[in-house]
Amino acid sequence: MESNKRCILIICDSLRRDLINEATAPTLARLAAKGHWYANVRGVFPSTTRTSSSSIATGCLPARHGLLGNTMLLEEPGGLRCHSVGDPAFRERLRALTGRTLHVPTLAEHVSAHGGACIMSNVSAGAAYFHDPDGHGEVYHRAGSYGPGGVPYTGARGLEIASGAQGDAAMTERFCARLQAPDAPAVATLWLSEPDHTGHAHALGSPAHLAAIGHADACVARVLRTVAALREAGQDTLVMVGSDHGMETVVGEIDVGQNLVAAGLKAAAGSRDVVVAPNGSACIVGVSAAARDRVPALLEHLARQPWCGAVFHGEALSNLGLPAGTITCTIAVAMRHADDANAHGVRGSTWIATDPAEGKSYDGHGQHGGLGGFEQSPFLIVEGGGYADGRIHPHPVSLIDYAPTMLRHLGLPHGDMDGTPLPLPAEAA
Ligand SMILES: [Zn+2]
């Protein structure tokens, strides 16, 4: 007999735990009171969407899955080069250069023979595609939607929406229809662009940002109504609603590559000897074999910069969940952050590494990527599947625990993922 178990994951991109309350997000507040609230969720590093998407999908840290940022360095025939993972073409570039995409299986692969998976995403193409890069399930995104085996979904089967609240609402309608279809997948993920989309362009806590949180909350409410109907019909649905990371207010911006050129530690802006992958409030520095003797000077220089919060190299990279001893991730920098509040009373400020390829300022607006306390404060609510009665969990959990938790609900093994299933209430007592 076919299983009645289903998992639904909703990500409200960038929504910080401390910004959720009855006034800003009434649906989430009520859901937390009904299900389980995780008061100590951590993101991964870098705390960027594409890395987080890969970690949620694989249940593994970046060191294992290999997707190291919103931008990442690849070793090409001409030397190190920084790529935007957001580019729809990046996945094929990565495959062509390295022979693979993510280094470990995704949730979509784990459930491909057990009801299948579907993601609808309104963030970047990279974040959508790296949730299921090898076409095991359905991926819906405005840059191109695909079914299992990479079969393109064209015309009305595609997802012609724009980033922001309106697109999120349209996508949520499509998502609810997919949940109610006779062939609905065992694992369905809805990745909303808000409040990330608005948070990057407005002050955190501003009326626009609070409205964006409200829009995301309304999308969650829409899905919960569908879930209620499906449960009425006998479905055993585990609902996980959370975010991938938080945001902090940008108080300073620096082109780290240019800074290294001025310090004599990099040959030129476009040189391949020492290359920076900017990731918001973090950056990763790759050092080619020919420039390896510059590493001590680079570490010393970076640590002295007023915009630098912490520098990681060697074993310290492993402790952060990054690969160690590679030329594409030789040094990682978490930018300097502080706990002070902005004009709207929202705490947490940070420096960011600007992306010269993007040419955009985030001054005074929200950004993420680093290790600041607020950007590392995503939220998580789990409801259904045994999670009830409004419990609060103080122990640390991570994005990498989401996939194993869903697999356990479906009665499937989670293999050798880095994460572990969240304890069931009976186990946690
Ligand atoms: Zn994000």
PDB file of N, CA, C and O and ligand atoms in Angstrom, residues 13-14 49 196 244-245 368, ligand 1:
ATOM      1  N   ASP A  13      13.318  32.852   3.145  1.00  0.00           N
ATOM      2  CA  ASP A  13      14.730  33.202   3.013  1.00  0.00           C
ATOM      3  C   ASP A  13      15.102  34.425   3.852  1.00  0.00           C
ATOM      4  O   ASP A  13      14.454  35.460   3.770  1.00  0.00           O
ATOM      5  N   SER A  14      16.147  34.264   4.672  1.00  0.00           N
ATOM      6  CA  SER A  14      16.729  35.363   5.472  1.00  0.00           C
ATOM      7  C   SER A  14      15.960  35.752   6.724  1.00  0.00           C
ATOM      8  O   SER A  14      16.369  36.694   7.401  1.00  0.00           O
ATOM      9  N   THR A  49      22.816  31.784   0.643  1.00  0.00           N
ATOM     10  CA  THR A  49      21.660  30.964   0.282  1.00  0.00           C
ATOM     11  C   THR A  49      22.044  29.694  -0.476  1.00  0.00           C
ATOM     12  O   THR A  49      21.525  28.619  -0.210  1.00  0.00           O
ATOM     13  N   ASP A 196      14.112  37.983   2.186  1.00  0.00           N
ATOM     14  CA  ASP A 196      15.466  38.242   1.691  1.00  0.00           C
ATOM     15  C   ASP A 196      15.483  39.325   0.610  1.00  0.00           C
ATOM     16  O   ASP A 196      16.301  40.253   0.649  1.00  0.00           O
ATOM     17  N   ASP A 244      17.104  29.948   6.073  1.00  0.00           N
ATOM     18  CA  ASP A 244      18.442  29.430   5.776  1.00  0.00           C
ATOM     19  C   ASP A 244      19.537  30.172   6.540  1.00  0.00           C
ATOM     20  O   ASP A 244      20.615  29.650   6.767  1.00  0.00           O
ATOM     21  N   HIS A 245      19.238  31.410   6.927  1.00  0.00           N
ATOM     22  CA  HIS A 245      20.192  32.280   7.641  1.00  0.00           C
ATOM     23  C   HIS A 245      19.415  33.526   8.028  1.00  0.00           C
ATOM     24  O   HIS A 245      18.250  33.671   7.621  1.00  0.00           O
ATOM     25  N   HIS A 368      24.305  39.048   4.552  1.00  0.00           N
ATOM     26  CA  HIS A 368      24.649  37.858   5.349  1.00  0.00           C
ATOM     27  C   HIS A 368      25.807  37.153   4.676  1.00  0.00           C
ATOM     28  O   HIS A 368      26.245  37.573   3.605  1.00  0.00           O
TER      29      HIS A 368
HETATM   30 ZN    ZN B   1      19.082  32.942   1.809  1.00  0.00          ZN
END
